[in-house]
Coordinates of C-alpha atoms and ligand atoms in Angstrom, one line a residue:
X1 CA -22.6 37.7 -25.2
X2 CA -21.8 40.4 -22.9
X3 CA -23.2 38.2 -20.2
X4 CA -21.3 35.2 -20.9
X5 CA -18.4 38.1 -20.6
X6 CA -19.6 38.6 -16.9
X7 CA -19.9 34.8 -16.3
X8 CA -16.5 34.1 -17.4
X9 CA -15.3 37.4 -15.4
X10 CA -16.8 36.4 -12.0
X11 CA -15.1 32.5 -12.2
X12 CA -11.7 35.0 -13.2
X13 CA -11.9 37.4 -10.3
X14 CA -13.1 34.4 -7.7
X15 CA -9.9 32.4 -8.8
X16 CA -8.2 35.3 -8.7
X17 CA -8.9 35.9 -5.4
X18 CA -8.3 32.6 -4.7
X19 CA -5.0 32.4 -5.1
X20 CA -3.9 35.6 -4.0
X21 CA -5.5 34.4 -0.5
X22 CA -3.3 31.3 -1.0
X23 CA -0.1 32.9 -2.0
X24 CA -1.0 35.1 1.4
X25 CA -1.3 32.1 3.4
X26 CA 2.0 30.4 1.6
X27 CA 3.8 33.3 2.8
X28 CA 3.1 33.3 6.1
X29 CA 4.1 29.4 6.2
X30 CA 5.2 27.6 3.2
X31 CA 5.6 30.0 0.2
X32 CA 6.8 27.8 -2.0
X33 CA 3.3 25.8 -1.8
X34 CA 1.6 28.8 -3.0
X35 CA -0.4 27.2 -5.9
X36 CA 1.0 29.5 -9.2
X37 CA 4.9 28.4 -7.3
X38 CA 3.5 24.8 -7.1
X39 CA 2.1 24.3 -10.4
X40 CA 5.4 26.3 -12.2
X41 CA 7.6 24.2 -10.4
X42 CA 5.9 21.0 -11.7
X43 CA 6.3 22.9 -14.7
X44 CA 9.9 23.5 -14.8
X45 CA 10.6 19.9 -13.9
X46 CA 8.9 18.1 -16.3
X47 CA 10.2 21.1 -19.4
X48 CA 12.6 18.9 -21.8
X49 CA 16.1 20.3 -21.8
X50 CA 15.9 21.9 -25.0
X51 CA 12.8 23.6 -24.6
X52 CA 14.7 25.0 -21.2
X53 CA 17.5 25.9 -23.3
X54 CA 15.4 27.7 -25.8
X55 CA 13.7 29.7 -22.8
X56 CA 17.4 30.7 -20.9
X57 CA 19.2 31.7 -24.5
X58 CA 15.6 33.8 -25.8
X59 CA 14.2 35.1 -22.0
X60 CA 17.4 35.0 -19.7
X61 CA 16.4 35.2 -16.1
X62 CA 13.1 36.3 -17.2
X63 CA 12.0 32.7 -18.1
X64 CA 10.5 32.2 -14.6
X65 CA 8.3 35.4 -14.5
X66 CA 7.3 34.3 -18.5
X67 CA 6.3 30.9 -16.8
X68 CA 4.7 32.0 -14.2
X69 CA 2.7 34.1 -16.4
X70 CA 2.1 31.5 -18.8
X71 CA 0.6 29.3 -16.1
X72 CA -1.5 32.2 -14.9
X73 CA -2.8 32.2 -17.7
X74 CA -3.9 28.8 -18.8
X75 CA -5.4 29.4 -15.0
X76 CA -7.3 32.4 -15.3
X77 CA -9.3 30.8 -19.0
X78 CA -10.0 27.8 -17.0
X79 CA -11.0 29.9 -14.4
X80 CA -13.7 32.0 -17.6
X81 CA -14.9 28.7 -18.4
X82 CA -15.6 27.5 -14.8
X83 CA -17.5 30.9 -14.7
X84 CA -19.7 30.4 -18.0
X85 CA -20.8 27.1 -16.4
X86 CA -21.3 27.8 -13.2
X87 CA -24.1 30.3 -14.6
X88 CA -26.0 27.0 -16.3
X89 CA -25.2 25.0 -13.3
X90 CA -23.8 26.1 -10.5
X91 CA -22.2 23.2 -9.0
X92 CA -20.3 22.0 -11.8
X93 CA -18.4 25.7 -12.0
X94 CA -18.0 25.4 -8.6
X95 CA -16.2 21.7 -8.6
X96 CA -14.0 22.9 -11.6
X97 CA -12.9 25.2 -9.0
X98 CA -12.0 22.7 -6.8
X99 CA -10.3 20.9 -9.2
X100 CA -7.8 23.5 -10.2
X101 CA -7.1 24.1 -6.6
X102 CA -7.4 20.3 -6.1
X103 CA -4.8 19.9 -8.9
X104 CA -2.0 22.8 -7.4
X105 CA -2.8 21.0 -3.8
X106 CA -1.0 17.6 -4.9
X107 CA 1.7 18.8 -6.6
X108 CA 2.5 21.1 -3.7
X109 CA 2.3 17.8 -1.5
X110 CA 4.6 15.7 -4.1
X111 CA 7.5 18.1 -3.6
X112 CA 10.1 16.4 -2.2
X113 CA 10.6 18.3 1.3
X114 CA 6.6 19.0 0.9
X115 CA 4.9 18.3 4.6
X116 CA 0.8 18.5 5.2
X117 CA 1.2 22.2 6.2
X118 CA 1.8 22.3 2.7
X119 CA -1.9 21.6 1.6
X120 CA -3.0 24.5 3.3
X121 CA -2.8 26.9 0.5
X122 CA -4.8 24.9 -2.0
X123 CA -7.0 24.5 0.4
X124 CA -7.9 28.5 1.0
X125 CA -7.6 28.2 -2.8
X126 CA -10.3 26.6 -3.4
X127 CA -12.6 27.6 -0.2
X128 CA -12.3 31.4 -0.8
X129 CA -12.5 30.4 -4.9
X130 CA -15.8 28.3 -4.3
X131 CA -17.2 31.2 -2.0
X132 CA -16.5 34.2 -4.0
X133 CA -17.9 32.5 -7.3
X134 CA -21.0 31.2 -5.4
X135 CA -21.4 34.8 -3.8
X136 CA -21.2 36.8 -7.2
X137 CA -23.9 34.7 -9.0
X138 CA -26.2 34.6 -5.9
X139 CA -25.9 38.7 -6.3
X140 CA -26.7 38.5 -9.8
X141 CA -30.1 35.9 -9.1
X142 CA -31.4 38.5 -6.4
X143 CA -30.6 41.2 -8.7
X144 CA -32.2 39.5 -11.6
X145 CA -35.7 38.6 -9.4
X146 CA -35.9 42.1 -7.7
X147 CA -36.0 43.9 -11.6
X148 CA -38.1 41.6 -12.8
X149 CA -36.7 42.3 -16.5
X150 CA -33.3 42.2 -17.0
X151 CA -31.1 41.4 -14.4
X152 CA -29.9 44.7 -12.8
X153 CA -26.2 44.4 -12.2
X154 CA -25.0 47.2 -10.4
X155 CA -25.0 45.3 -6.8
X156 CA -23.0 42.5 -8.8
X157 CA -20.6 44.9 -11.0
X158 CA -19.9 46.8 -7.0
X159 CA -19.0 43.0 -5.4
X160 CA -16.9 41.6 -8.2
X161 CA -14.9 45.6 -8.2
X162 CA -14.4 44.5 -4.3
X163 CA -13.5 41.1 -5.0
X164 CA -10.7 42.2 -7.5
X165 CA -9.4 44.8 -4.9
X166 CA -9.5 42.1 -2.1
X167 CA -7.5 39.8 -4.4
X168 CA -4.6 42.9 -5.6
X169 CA -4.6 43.5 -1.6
X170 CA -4.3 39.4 -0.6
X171 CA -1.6 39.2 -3.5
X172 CA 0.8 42.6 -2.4
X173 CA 0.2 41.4 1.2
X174 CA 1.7 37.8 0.3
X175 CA 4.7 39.5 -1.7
X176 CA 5.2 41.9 1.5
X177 CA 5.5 38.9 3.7
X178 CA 7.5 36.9 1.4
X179 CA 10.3 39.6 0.3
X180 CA 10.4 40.4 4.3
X181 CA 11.3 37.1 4.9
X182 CA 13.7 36.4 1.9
X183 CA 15.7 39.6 3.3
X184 CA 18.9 38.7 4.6
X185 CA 19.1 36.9 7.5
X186 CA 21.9 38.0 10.3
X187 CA 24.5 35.3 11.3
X188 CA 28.1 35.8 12.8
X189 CA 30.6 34.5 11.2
X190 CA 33.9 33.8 12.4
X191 CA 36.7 35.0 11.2
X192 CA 38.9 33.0 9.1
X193 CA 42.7 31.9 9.6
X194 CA 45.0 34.0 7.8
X195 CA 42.8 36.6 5.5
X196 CA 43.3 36.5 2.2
X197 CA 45.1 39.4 0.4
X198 CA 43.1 42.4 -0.3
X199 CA 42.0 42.1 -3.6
X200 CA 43.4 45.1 -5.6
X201 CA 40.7 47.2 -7.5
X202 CA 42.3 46.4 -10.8
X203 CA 41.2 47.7 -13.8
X204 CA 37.9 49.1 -12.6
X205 CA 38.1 52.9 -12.7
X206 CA 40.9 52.7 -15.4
X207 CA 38.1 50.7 -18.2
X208 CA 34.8 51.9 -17.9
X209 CA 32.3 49.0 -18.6
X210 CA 34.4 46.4 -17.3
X211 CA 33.3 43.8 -14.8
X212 CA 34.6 44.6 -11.3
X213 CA 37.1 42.6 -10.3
X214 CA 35.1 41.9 -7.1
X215 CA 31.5 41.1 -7.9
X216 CA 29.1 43.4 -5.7
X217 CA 26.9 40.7 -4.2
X218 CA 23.8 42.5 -5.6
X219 CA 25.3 42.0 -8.7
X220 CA 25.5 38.2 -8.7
X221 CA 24.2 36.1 -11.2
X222 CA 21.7 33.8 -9.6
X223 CA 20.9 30.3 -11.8
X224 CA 18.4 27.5 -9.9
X225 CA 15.4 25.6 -10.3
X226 CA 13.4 27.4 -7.6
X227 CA 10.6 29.9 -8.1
X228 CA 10.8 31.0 -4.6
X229 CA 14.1 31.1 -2.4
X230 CA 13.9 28.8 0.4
X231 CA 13.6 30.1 4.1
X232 CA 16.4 28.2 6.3
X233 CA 16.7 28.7 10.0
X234 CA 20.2 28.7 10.6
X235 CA 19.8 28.3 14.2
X236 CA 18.1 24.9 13.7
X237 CA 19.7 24.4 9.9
X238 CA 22.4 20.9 9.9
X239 CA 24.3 19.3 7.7
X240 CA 24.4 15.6 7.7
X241 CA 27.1 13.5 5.9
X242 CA 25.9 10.5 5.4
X243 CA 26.1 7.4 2.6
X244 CA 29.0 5.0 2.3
X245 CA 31.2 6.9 5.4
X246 CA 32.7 5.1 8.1
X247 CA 30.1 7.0 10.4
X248 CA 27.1 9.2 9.9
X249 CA 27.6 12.6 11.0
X250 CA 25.3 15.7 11.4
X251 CA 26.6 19.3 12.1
X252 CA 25.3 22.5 13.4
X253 CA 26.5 25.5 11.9
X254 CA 28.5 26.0 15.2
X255 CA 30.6 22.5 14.4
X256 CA 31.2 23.7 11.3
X257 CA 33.2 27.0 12.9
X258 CA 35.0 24.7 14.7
X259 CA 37.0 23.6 11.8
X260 CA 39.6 25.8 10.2
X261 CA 38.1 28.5 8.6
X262 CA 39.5 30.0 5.0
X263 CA 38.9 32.7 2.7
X264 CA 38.9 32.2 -1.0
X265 CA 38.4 34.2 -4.2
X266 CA 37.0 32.0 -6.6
X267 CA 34.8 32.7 -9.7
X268 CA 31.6 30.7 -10.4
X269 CA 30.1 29.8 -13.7
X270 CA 27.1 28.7 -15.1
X271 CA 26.9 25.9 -17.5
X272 CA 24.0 27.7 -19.5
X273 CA 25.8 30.7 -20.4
X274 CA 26.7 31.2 -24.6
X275 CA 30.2 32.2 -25.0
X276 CA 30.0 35.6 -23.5
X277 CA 26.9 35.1 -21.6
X278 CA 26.6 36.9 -18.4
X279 CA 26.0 33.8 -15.9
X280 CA 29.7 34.3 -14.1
X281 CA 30.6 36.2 -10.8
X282 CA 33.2 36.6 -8.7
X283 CA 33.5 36.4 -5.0
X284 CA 35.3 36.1 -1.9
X285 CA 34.1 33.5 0.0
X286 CA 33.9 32.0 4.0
X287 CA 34.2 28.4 4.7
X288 CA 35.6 25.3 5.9
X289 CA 38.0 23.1 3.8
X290 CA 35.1 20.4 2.1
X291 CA 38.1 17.6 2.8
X292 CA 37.7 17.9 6.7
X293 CA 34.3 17.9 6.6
X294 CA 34.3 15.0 4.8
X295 CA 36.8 13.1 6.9
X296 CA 34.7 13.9 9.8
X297 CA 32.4 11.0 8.7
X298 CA 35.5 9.1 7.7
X299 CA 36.6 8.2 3.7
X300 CA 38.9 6.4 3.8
X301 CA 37.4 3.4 3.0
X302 CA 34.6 4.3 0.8
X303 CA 33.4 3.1 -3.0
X304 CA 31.9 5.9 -3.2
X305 CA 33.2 7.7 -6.9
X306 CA 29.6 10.8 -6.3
X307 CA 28.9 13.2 -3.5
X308 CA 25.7 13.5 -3.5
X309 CA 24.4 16.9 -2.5
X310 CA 21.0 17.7 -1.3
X311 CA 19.4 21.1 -0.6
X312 CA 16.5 21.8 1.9
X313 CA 14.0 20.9 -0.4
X314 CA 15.4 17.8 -2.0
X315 CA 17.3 18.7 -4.9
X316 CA 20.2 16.6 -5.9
X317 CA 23.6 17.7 -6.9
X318 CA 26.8 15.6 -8.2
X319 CA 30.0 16.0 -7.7
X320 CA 33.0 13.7 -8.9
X321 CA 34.5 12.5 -5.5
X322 CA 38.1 11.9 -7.3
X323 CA 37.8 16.0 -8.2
X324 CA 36.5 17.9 -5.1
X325 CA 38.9 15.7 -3.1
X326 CA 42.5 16.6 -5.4
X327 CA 43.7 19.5 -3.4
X328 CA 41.8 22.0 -5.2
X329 CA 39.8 24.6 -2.3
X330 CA 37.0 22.9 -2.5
X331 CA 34.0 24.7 0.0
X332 CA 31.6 24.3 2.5
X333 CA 30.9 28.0 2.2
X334 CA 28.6 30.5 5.0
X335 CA 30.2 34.4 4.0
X336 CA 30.4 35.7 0.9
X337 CA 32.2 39.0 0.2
X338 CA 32.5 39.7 4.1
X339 CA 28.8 39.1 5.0
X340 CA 26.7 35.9 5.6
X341 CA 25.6 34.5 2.7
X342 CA 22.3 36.2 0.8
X343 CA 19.5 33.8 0.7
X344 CA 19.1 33.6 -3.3
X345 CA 22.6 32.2 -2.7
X346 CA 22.3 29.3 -0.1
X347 CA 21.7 30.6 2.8
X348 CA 23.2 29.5 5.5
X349 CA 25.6 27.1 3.9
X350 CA 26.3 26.1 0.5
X351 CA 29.0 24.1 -1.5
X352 CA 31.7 25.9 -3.9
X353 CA 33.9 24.3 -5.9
X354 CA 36.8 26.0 -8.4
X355 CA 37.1 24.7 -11.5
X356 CA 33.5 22.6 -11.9
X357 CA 30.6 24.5 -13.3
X358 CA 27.7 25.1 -10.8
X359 CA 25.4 22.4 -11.7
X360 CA 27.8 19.9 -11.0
X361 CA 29.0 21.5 -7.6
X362 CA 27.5 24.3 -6.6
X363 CA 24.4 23.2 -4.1
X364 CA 22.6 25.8 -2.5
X365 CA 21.0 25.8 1.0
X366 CA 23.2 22.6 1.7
X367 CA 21.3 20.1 3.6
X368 CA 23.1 16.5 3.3
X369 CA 25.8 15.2 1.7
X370 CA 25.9 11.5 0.5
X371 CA 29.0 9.2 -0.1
X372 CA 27.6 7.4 -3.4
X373 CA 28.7 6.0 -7.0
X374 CA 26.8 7.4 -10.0
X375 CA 25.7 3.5 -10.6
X376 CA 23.7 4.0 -7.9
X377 CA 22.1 7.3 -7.6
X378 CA 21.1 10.1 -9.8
X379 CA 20.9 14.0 -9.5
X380 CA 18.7 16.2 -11.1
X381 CA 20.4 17.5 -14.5
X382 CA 22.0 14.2 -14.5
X383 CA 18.8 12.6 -14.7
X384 CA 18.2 15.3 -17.9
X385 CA 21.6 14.2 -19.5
X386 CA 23.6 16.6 -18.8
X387 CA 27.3 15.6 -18.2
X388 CA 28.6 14.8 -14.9
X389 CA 32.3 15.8 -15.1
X390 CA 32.2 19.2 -16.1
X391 CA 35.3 21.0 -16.2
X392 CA 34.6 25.2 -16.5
X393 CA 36.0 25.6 -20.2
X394 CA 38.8 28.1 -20.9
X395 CA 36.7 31.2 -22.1
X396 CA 36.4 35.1 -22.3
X397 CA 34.0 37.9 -23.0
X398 CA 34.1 41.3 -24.2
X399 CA 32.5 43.4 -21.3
X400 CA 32.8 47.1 -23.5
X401 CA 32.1 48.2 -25.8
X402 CA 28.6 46.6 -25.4
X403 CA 27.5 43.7 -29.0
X404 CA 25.2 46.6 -31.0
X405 CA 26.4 49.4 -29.2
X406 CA 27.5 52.6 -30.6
X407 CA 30.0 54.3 -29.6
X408 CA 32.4 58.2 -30.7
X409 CA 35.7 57.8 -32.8
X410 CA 38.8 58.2 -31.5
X411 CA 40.5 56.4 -28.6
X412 CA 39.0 54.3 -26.4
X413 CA 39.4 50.4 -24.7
X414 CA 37.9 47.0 -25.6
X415 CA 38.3 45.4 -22.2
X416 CA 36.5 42.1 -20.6
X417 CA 37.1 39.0 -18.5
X418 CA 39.0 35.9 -19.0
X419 CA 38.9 32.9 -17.1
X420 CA 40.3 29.3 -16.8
X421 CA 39.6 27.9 -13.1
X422 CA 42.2 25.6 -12.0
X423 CA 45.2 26.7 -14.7
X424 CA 44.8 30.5 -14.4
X425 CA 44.7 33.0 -17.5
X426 CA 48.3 33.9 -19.4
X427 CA 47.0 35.7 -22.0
X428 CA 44.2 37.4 -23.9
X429 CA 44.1 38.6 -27.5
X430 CA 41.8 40.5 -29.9
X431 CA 40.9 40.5 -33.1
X432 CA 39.8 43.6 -34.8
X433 CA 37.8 43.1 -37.9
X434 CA 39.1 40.0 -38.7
X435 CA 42.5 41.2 -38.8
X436 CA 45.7 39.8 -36.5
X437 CA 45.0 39.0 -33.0
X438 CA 46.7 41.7 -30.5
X439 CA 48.1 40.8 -27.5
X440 CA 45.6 42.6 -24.6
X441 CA 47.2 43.8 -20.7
X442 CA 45.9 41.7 -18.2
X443 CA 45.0 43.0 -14.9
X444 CA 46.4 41.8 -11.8
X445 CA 45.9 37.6 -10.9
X446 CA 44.9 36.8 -7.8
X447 CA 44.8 33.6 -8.1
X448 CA 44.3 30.8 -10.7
X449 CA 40.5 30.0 -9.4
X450 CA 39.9 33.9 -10.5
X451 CA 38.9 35.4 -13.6
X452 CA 41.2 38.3 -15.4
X453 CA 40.6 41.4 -16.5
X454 CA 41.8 42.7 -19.5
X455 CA 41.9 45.4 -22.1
X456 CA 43.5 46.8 -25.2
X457 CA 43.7 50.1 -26.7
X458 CA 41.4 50.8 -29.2
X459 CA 41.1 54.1 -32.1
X460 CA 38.0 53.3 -33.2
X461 CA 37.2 54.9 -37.1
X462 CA 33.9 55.5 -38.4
X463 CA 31.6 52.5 -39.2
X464 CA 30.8 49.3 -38.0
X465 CA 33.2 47.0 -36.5
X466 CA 33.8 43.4 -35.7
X467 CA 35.5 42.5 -32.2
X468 CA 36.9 39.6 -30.7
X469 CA 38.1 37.7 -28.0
X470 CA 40.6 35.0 -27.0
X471 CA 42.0 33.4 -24.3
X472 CA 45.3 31.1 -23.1
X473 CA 45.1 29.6 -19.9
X474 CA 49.0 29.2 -18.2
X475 CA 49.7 25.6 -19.4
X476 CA 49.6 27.2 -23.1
X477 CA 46.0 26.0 -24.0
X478 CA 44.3 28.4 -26.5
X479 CA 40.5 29.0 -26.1
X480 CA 38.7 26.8 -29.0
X481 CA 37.2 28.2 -32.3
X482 CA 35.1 25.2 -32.2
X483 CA 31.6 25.7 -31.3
X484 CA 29.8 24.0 -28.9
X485 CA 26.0 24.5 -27.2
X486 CA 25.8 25.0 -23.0
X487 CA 24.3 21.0 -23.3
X488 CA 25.1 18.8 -22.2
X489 CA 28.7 20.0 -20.9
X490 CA 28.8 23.8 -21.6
X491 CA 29.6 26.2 -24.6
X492 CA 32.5 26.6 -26.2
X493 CA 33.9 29.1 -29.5
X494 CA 34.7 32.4 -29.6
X495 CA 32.9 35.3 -29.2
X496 CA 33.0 38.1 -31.9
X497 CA 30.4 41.2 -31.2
X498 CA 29.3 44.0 -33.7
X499 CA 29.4 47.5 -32.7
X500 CA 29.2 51.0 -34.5
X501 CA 31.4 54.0 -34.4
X502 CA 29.7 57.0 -35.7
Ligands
LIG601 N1 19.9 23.9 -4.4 C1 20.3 24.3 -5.6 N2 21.6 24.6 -5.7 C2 22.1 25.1 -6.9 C3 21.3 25.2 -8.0 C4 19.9 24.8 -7.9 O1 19.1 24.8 -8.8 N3 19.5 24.4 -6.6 N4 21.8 25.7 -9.2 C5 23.2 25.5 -9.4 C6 23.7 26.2 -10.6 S1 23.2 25.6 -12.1 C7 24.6 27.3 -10.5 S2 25.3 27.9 -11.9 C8 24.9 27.9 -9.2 C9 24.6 29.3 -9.2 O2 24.8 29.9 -8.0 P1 24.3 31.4 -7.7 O3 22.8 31.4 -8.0 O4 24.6 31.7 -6.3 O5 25.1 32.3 -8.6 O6 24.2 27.3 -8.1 C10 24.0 25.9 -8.2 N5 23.4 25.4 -7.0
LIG602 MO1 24.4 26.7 -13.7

């Protein structure tokens, strides 16, 4: 038993140090072919929609590390049993090896933006896998021979210890490299024509709790399908427009400055959030009108009713032509509250559209747009049936007190955000323990593609209390009781938190 235990430990720790060499080797060229990233991805692709939505509404933004370690995992037991056979025969362990590595190698290379550089990983995978298991029962056969009894294991306990250090060493190395690279790249951006107004700061120091009325960039909720952020050069980065245009054009991030350049605060949303989920942010943002690039490459006499937008990697996003293109400040967007866009957020370029949720607008690390009709080609959630006109619903959260909180008596505030892109927010009200709604003070409006802030004066009394929140955007429209589930075209109903007093 305890040696089957061993067995199954060395074909661990050689995997182990397998991939940690490959994740190494990923992050000095392609990190997202690091095997775990490779097979996860496959992973997140092929997940049915509900089992996604399960894994946002239960883990949050902690269902990719869950994956990851869920496909670690299922790895690492392979990876025992590869061991346990390799100590009956050797070269069957050692081509199950292979095969796992064999296995991340292909779906590394079926990515869409996946080039042979991409193989390279798997490939160190499985030679520093095959080694290192090979190497760890050879020690234990000479160790076995020279005692003559039992096999003395002290040589192989002191190389698989050095093996497991080599892989934690491999493994922090690759993250090193990687979060180097992923830090914020430097570009200059130019300045734009008339500045907006300063934002004012609102209702910020007045309710503690609240959302800023700016959202620090470090704050900003980050939604995508991507288990590592994508590198982009912006010196060699373009963006071509392509599709049913009356010519193809590519542009350089230098073209792009050449258009007018605006400033916009708009607020972004995420389709997956429950009503009051967190997945909504705020932010000034640098850019160039979507509409002039677009008639750049010429419009006017396209069929077109989709853009098509395609990141660095190959992921698709739709857009309804008819609705980035009716006046609204639509956005080919490089700054983002005064400095270049993060990377987790699309560096160097991305689209923003008010009013649309981000699935259906949103692209990140902006690579091509293509003039198309929905007949004709698909994107990615529209592919998983999610809708593809998807208007941000008129919605609001409580930001304080916190659902389950508890909190002193006497006087305090219930204050939030409110938010209906496109029409702007009139009015908020509360309802305290089922009883009449109160009308709330809204802070200031910048503009109607920005949320509100809001708040009501509260005397809270001993015991546990029931709060909630409503909103009316400006053409008199009263946020829905109905409720509805983020799929296929976001949530909708009211949201009523518990809290105590006490
Ligand atoms: N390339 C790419 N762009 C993307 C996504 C993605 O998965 N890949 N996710 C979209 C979704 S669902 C949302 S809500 C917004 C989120 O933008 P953020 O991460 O900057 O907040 O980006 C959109 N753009
Ligand atoms: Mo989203």
């Amino acid at each position: 038993m305890l040696t089957r235990l061993l067995h199954a430990l060395f074909g661990v720790l050689a995997t182990l140090a397998g991939v940690a060499a490959a994740h190494l080797v990923a992050a000095l060229t392609v990190p997202a072919a690091s095997p775990v990233l490779a097979v996860g991805s496959t992973v997140i692709d092929l997940t049915p929609t509900p089992v996604k939505e399960w894994a946002i509404k239960n883990f949050g933004t902690a269902d990719k590390p869950i994956l990851i370690g869920s496909v670690m995992l299922g790895v690492l037991v392979l990876a025992g049993i590869a061991g346990v056979v390799a100590a009956r025969w050797l070269t069957a362990g050692l081509l199950m090896i292979v095969g796992l590595a064999g296995l991340a190698g292909v779906l590394a290379l079926i990515r869409p933006s996946a080039g042979p550089l991409d193989l390279l990983p798997s490939l160190v995978a499985a030679l520093v896998g095959v080694v290192a298991l090979w190497w760890l029962h050879r020690l234990e056969d000479a160790g076995s021979e020279q005692a003559g009894t039992g096999p003395s294991r002290r040589g192989v306990l002191i190389a698989a210890g050095g093996l497991a250090v080599a892989a934690a060493a491999f493994g922090s190395a690759g993250k090193f490299i990687s979060s180097y690279r992923l830090k914020g790249a430097d570009i200059d951006l130019p300045a734009a024509t008339g500045t907006a107004k300063p934002l004012p700061m609102a209702l910020d120091d007045k309710v503690a709790g609240i959302s800023p009325f700016r959202t620090p960039t470090a704050d900003f909720y980050k939604v995508d399908t991507r288990l590592t952020t994508p590198i982009v050069d912006a010196d060699s980065w373009t963006l071509t427009i392509n599709g049913d245009v009356d010519k193809e054009v590519t542009l350089t991030l230098a073209d792009l400055y050449e258009l007018e350049v605006i400033e916009r605060d708009i607020t972004l949303t995420c389709v997956s959030n429950d009503v009051g989920g967190p997945y909504i942010g705020s932010a000034l943002w640098l850019g160039v009108r979507l509409t002039d690039v677009l008639a750049l490459a010429g419009i006017d006499n396209t069929k077109a009713d989709q853009i098509l937008s395609t990141d660095v990697d190959g992921m698709k996003i739709s857009t309804p032509l008819s609705v980035a293109t009716d006046g609204r400040d639509a956005m080919i967007v490089f700054g983002m509250n005064g400095g270049p866009l993060p990377r987790e957020h699309g560096f160097p370029v991305r689209m923003v559209v008010p009013g649309l949720y981000g699935f259906v607008s949103a692209t990140k690390w902006l690579s091509t747009i293509t003039l198309t009709t929905y007949d004709a080609e698909q994107a990615y959630w529209t592919e998983r049936d999610w809708a593809t006109d998807a208007p941000i619903k008129i919605s609001s959260r409580v930001d304080t007190p916190k659902p389950l909180s508890d909190s002193k008596v006497g006087r305090t505030f219930i204050g939030g955000v409110a938010w209906a892109q496109g029409v702007g927010i009139d009015k908020v009200e509360v309802r305290i323990d089922g009883g009449p709604w109160q009308q709330a003070t809204l802070g200031p409006d910048a503009n109607n593609d920005y949320w509100r802030q809001w708040y009501l004066d509260w005397d809270a009394d001993e015991g546990q209390h029931f709060l909630a929140c409503r909103a009316t955007n400006k053409n008199g429209d009263v946020q829905t009781a109905a409720r509805m589930s983020p799929f296929p075209e976001g949530s909708s109903g009211i949201q009523e938190i518990s809290v105590n007093v006490g």
